[in-house]
Amino acid sequence: MPTYRAPTKDMQFVLHDVLKIAEAGIPGYEELDRDTTEAILDEAAKLAENVLAPLNPVGDEEGCTLENGVVRTPKGFKEAFDQVRDGGWTALDCDPEYGGQGLPYLIQTAVGEMFSSANMAFNMYQGLTHGAYNAIHAHGSDAQKRMYLPKMVTCEWGGTMNLTEPHCGTDLGLIRTKAVPNGDGSYAISGQKIWISAGEHDMCDNIIHLVLAKLPDAPEGVKGISLFIVPKFMVNEDGSLGDRNSLSCGGLEKKMGIHGNATCVMNYDGATGFLVGEPHKGMRAMFTMMNEARLGVGLQGYAQGAVAYQNALGFAQDRLQGRDVTGVAAPDKPADPIIVHPDVRRNLMDQKALVEGARAFTFWGASLIDRSHRTGDAEAEGLISLMTPVIKGFLTDKGFETTVLAQQTLGGSGFTREWGLEQFVRDARITMIYEGTNGVQSLDLVGRKLGQDGGKHVMAFFEMVKSFVAETKGQDAEFDAQFLEPLKAASKDLQAAGMYFMSEGMKNPNNALSGSYDFMHLFGQVCMGLMWARMALAAKAALAEGAGDAAFYETKLATGRYYMARHLPVTGTHLARIRSGGEPVMALDAANF
């Protein structure tokens, strides 16, 4: 059975040495000293390691079952969910007015990584509730907030998002679910939704569904979509639960992975719903939920890579096969551990560099969300809007890649269920698909985010990289050559790609959109390069100050050098593909594929 150890030391390094959160000037961050974050992370680690991780293979083996309209979660899930609730882990960054702890989103992110690595399918139940809470908090009426949010904060009540229908996914303008006014301020919701994570289960007293539907007078397309609260059980004025609403789970999807999470077909048969926000403005409200969800999915992707890497490393240190080509490493054993072999080292270094870079990238993104929400900083809001498709798309691609590399480290053992690596591969695969496929993320990046507000946000990013290089160079020639010069070259590739889109995309949109996926990865590589340069700078400073555990900081520098030398140069390949334009991609007629 696989194991999991929460990377609290590395998280502390990112929080305090790299992001320097206590000095960030973000309200609430000044209270996050090392002792405080250590206490929070250590307690979360105990729960992740001792309660959630052992249930991960259980959830995968047992899955969920539908019996007489009730979904039963795997053995141990309900008791574990009670522990998560009782510990206040569902309320970390929620509004204190509704029972939350009011901590920054960054802390929620760090804890979320641990819980996702330990048991991704389990953590989705509270993750979906948190997203629904955010949408109601941002767009619901005061009465709706008072009625629903306190129980959602504690996860006594769950939450979902209902978008997809059998005939439409990405193109939500095609939805057929109807909302007919009842004449008393409520609406009758009728339709079917599919792929609804946590749509029905036995761990909460009630489930608050957020459902996209169209009013009778709705205009065509996405401009005619409204958002509705549709509770599983009606809620009385005093907060007690009333009658069962006219909705049901019509079936459970049989999936490649995340078996422990109930993925439901939801049927709404004239169910009572309540409008959230204004009529026909549902997409705006739902995107409040989806944007956070996309960041959370990026986190899920690399979190699966993180736990897979841990298990691959343990295997490589113990598995005896062959001898070190430079000399026997373990003369008292019949063979050397496979970690002595260069190709295994390459494999493990790829995993380590990707996971640690992704963690820093995601934590930085979470800090931008905090800066935006807590200070009203429009630049931070614009930058994280730009980064959201990159975090979701690039990090889930790389997270899945990492799980495959980890599986490969184990050879044949990685293909068997006993070792657990194949579950991480299967579970990670969905992250590239849901909350908008990664192809859609790349189209969003190039088609919408790149030119948003006249391109000011991407220009701000270029300026950020330029300023970092300018402020840092000249202090250490070796650091300049190993970190700053590769980062500078990669950033130039990114700028050149943007210029290509501006010049050629105007002539033919296919020239831009055919290169959008490469652009998303190019952008992600530059962001990771920036993170590794910042981590290396922090590690250098810690060594210069004589900080304890010099090996930790030396390891960080060596891993950063690996990323800059072996991964970052791929930006040139992405640029060459982008410059090839749309013709090679669009050359075949549809009939000739």
XYZ file of C-alpha atoms in Angstrom, residues 174-421:
248
model
C -27.054 24.934 -25.327
C -28.419 23.917 -21.924
C -32.065 22.858 -21.807
C -32.774 22.875 -18.067
C -35.735 25.167 -17.464
C -36.701 27.417 -14.577
C -40.385 28.378 -14.507
C -41.604 30.987 -11.995
C -43.913 29.567 -9.344
C -45.441 32.930 -8.552
C -44.114 33.037 -4.976
C -40.533 34.066 -5.730
C -39.364 30.496 -6.274
C -38.908 28.581 -9.528
C -39.671 25.071 -10.763
C -36.403 23.577 -12.050
C -36.661 20.759 -14.604
C -33.862 19.059 -16.500
C -30.987 16.638 -16.253
C -27.385 17.339 -15.312
C -24.502 14.893 -15.673
C -21.030 14.429 -14.177
C -22.042 16.148 -10.934
C -19.291 15.510 -8.399
C -20.641 14.864 -4.890
C -24.171 15.237 -6.273
C -25.592 12.742 -3.792
C -23.957 11.090 -0.766
C -24.488 10.085 2.846
C -22.000 12.369 4.616
C -24.098 15.564 4.899
C -27.612 16.277 6.181
C -28.427 18.367 3.126
C -26.852 19.210 -0.235
C -27.178 22.683 -1.727
C -27.086 22.362 -5.510
C -26.183 25.347 -7.663
C -27.924 24.760 -10.985
C -27.659 26.606 -14.274
C -31.046 26.912 -16.027
C -32.948 29.158 -18.420
C -36.004 31.265 -17.667
C -38.927 31.205 -20.145
C -37.978 34.618 -21.552
C -34.257 33.924 -21.669
C -32.251 35.153 -24.662
C -30.329 32.567 -26.673
C -26.860 31.430 -25.706
C -24.887 32.064 -22.535
C -26.542 35.464 -22.085
C -29.743 33.634 -21.198
C -28.390 31.498 -18.339
C -29.466 32.029 -14.718
C -28.177 30.421 -11.517
C -30.405 28.805 -8.914
C -30.031 27.371 -5.427
C -31.829 24.009 -5.388
C -31.571 22.296 -1.976
C -31.911 18.532 -1.609
C -34.149 19.190 1.397
C -36.146 22.377 1.676
C -35.001 24.645 4.498
C -37.553 26.119 6.872
C -37.418 29.704 8.125
C -35.888 28.553 11.425
C -33.138 26.687 9.582
C -34.557 23.224 10.154
C -34.948 20.798 7.279
C -38.311 20.314 5.621
C -39.574 18.126 2.800
C -37.405 16.389 0.229
C -37.166 18.449 -2.948
C -38.139 17.009 -6.339
C -34.663 15.991 -7.385
C -32.859 12.677 -7.436
C -29.672 10.893 -8.402
C -30.437 8.904 -11.535
C -27.163 7.005 -11.637
C -23.449 6.928 -10.868
C -20.797 7.216 -13.535
C -18.339 4.329 -13.934
C -15.034 6.172 -14.139
C -11.348 5.655 -14.768
C -10.446 7.097 -11.362
C -11.588 9.065 -8.295
C -13.838 6.124 -7.472
C -14.359 7.348 -3.908
C -16.192 10.432 -5.138
C -19.789 10.110 -6.262
C -20.114 11.400 -9.832
C -23.853 11.621 -10.379
C -26.543 12.007 -12.969
C -28.936 14.494 -11.350
C -32.597 14.695 -12.355
C -34.630 17.800 -11.510
C -38.382 17.222 -11.831
C -39.981 20.554 -11.067
C -37.666 20.990 -8.078
C -38.023 24.202 -6.101
C -35.162 26.601 -6.756
C -34.243 30.145 -5.827
C -32.574 32.652 -8.142
C -29.040 33.700 -7.231
C -28.295 37.267 -8.286
C -29.951 38.725 -11.356
C -31.851 36.877 -14.093
C -29.709 35.864 -17.088
C -26.482 36.622 -15.134
C -25.812 33.071 -14.015
C -22.533 32.611 -15.838
C -20.958 35.490 -13.959
C -21.964 33.942 -10.642
C -20.930 30.438 -11.663
C -17.510 31.624 -12.800
C -16.856 32.804 -9.258
C -17.063 29.145 -8.373
C -15.322 27.844 -11.478
C -12.270 30.101 -11.232
C -11.522 28.864 -7.734
C -12.274 25.337 -8.892
C -9.756 25.679 -11.724
C -7.036 26.741 -9.332
C -8.011 23.852 -7.089
C -7.772 21.433 -10.003
C -4.283 22.696 -10.835
C -3.410 21.933 -7.231
C -4.971 18.466 -7.503
C -2.811 17.728 -10.532
C 0.533 18.421 -8.909
C -0.653 17.014 -5.544
C -1.125 13.620 -7.190
C 2.337 14.034 -8.689
C 3.726 14.822 -5.228
C 2.452 11.660 -3.542
C 3.401 9.552 -6.567
C 6.959 10.957 -6.424
C 7.268 10.109 -2.739
C 6.394 6.493 -3.406
C 8.618 6.260 -6.469
C 11.535 7.631 -4.463
C 11.007 5.104 -1.687
C 10.933 2.269 -4.210
C 14.089 3.496 -5.980
C 15.976 3.630 -2.684
C 15.027 0.059 -1.767
C 14.803 -1.845 -5.061
C 18.024 -3.744 -5.823
C 18.799 -4.191 -9.525
C 22.162 -4.096 -11.312
C 25.331 -2.295 -10.298
C 26.432 1.310 -10.416
C 28.420 1.791 -13.633
C 31.030 3.842 -11.779
C 31.618 1.236 -9.065
C 29.726 -0.953 -6.643
C 27.606 1.190 -4.306
C 26.394 -1.537 -1.943
C 29.066 -4.246 -1.753
C 27.236 -6.011 1.089
C 24.159 -6.534 -1.086
C 23.573 -8.682 -4.189
C 22.849 -5.562 -6.277
C 22.711 -1.786 -5.891
C 19.492 0.163 -5.342
C 18.172 1.444 -8.662
C 18.559 5.062 -7.566
C 22.255 4.782 -8.501
C 21.392 4.522 -12.205
C 21.459 7.802 -14.195
C 18.192 7.206 -16.024
C 16.358 6.540 -12.762
C 17.935 9.715 -11.371
C 16.700 11.620 -14.421
C 13.227 10.279 -13.869
C 13.204 11.208 -10.172
C 14.733 14.636 -10.806
C 12.009 15.374 -13.340
C 9.390 14.491 -10.746
C 11.016 16.455 -7.934
C 11.628 19.578 -10.019
C 8.077 19.605 -11.399
C 6.364 19.058 -8.036
C 8.365 21.623 -6.094
C 8.124 24.219 -8.847
C 4.375 23.644 -9.141
C 3.925 24.074 -5.391
C 5.660 27.456 -5.443
C 3.704 28.529 -8.541
C 0.360 27.587 -6.961
C 1.142 29.183 -3.599
C 2.133 32.367 -5.424
C -1.174 32.254 -7.301
C -3.044 31.850 -4.002
C -1.219 34.887 -2.612
C -2.384 36.907 -5.633
C -5.969 35.905 -4.834
C -5.489 37.053 -1.240
C -3.959 40.338 -2.365
C -6.840 40.932 -4.747
C -9.594 40.030 -2.271
C -8.090 41.579 0.837
C -6.714 44.824 -0.595
C -8.769 45.354 -3.765
C -5.559 45.344 -5.824
C -6.732 45.403 -9.448
C -3.293 44.434 -10.754
C -3.267 41.277 -8.621
C -6.786 40.470 -9.825
C -5.743 40.894 -13.446
C -2.603 38.819 -12.993
C -4.346 35.863 -11.353
C -7.072 36.006 -14.002
C -4.318 35.658 -16.601
C -2.630 32.866 -14.635
C -5.741 30.787 -13.904
C -5.774 28.843 -17.220
C -1.996 28.384 -16.969
C -2.184 27.001 -13.435
C -5.058 24.719 -14.355
C -3.813 23.552 -17.741
C -0.046 23.433 -17.371
C 0.069 22.057 -13.835
C -2.441 19.288 -14.492
C -0.579 18.223 -17.624
C 2.667 18.181 -15.657
C 1.044 16.604 -12.621
C -0.254 13.715 -14.711
C 3.134 13.450 -16.424
C 4.727 13.191 -12.988
C 2.458 10.332 -11.917
C 3.372 8.449 -15.101
C 7.074 9.042 -14.446
C 6.608 7.774 -10.898
C 4.797 4.696 -12.164
C 7.637 4.101 -14.626
C 10.169 4.207 -11.800
C 8.579 1.077 -10.373
C 8.696 -0.796 -13.654
C 6.291 -3.738 -13.664
C 5.358 -3.118 -10.028
C 3.965 0.254 -11.047
C 1.445 -1.463 -13.285
C 0.014 -3.561 -10.446
C -2.633 -2.390 -8.005
C -0.641 -3.568 -4.979
C 1.788 -0.650 -5.091
C -0.822 2.056 -5.670
C 0.999 4.061 -8.333
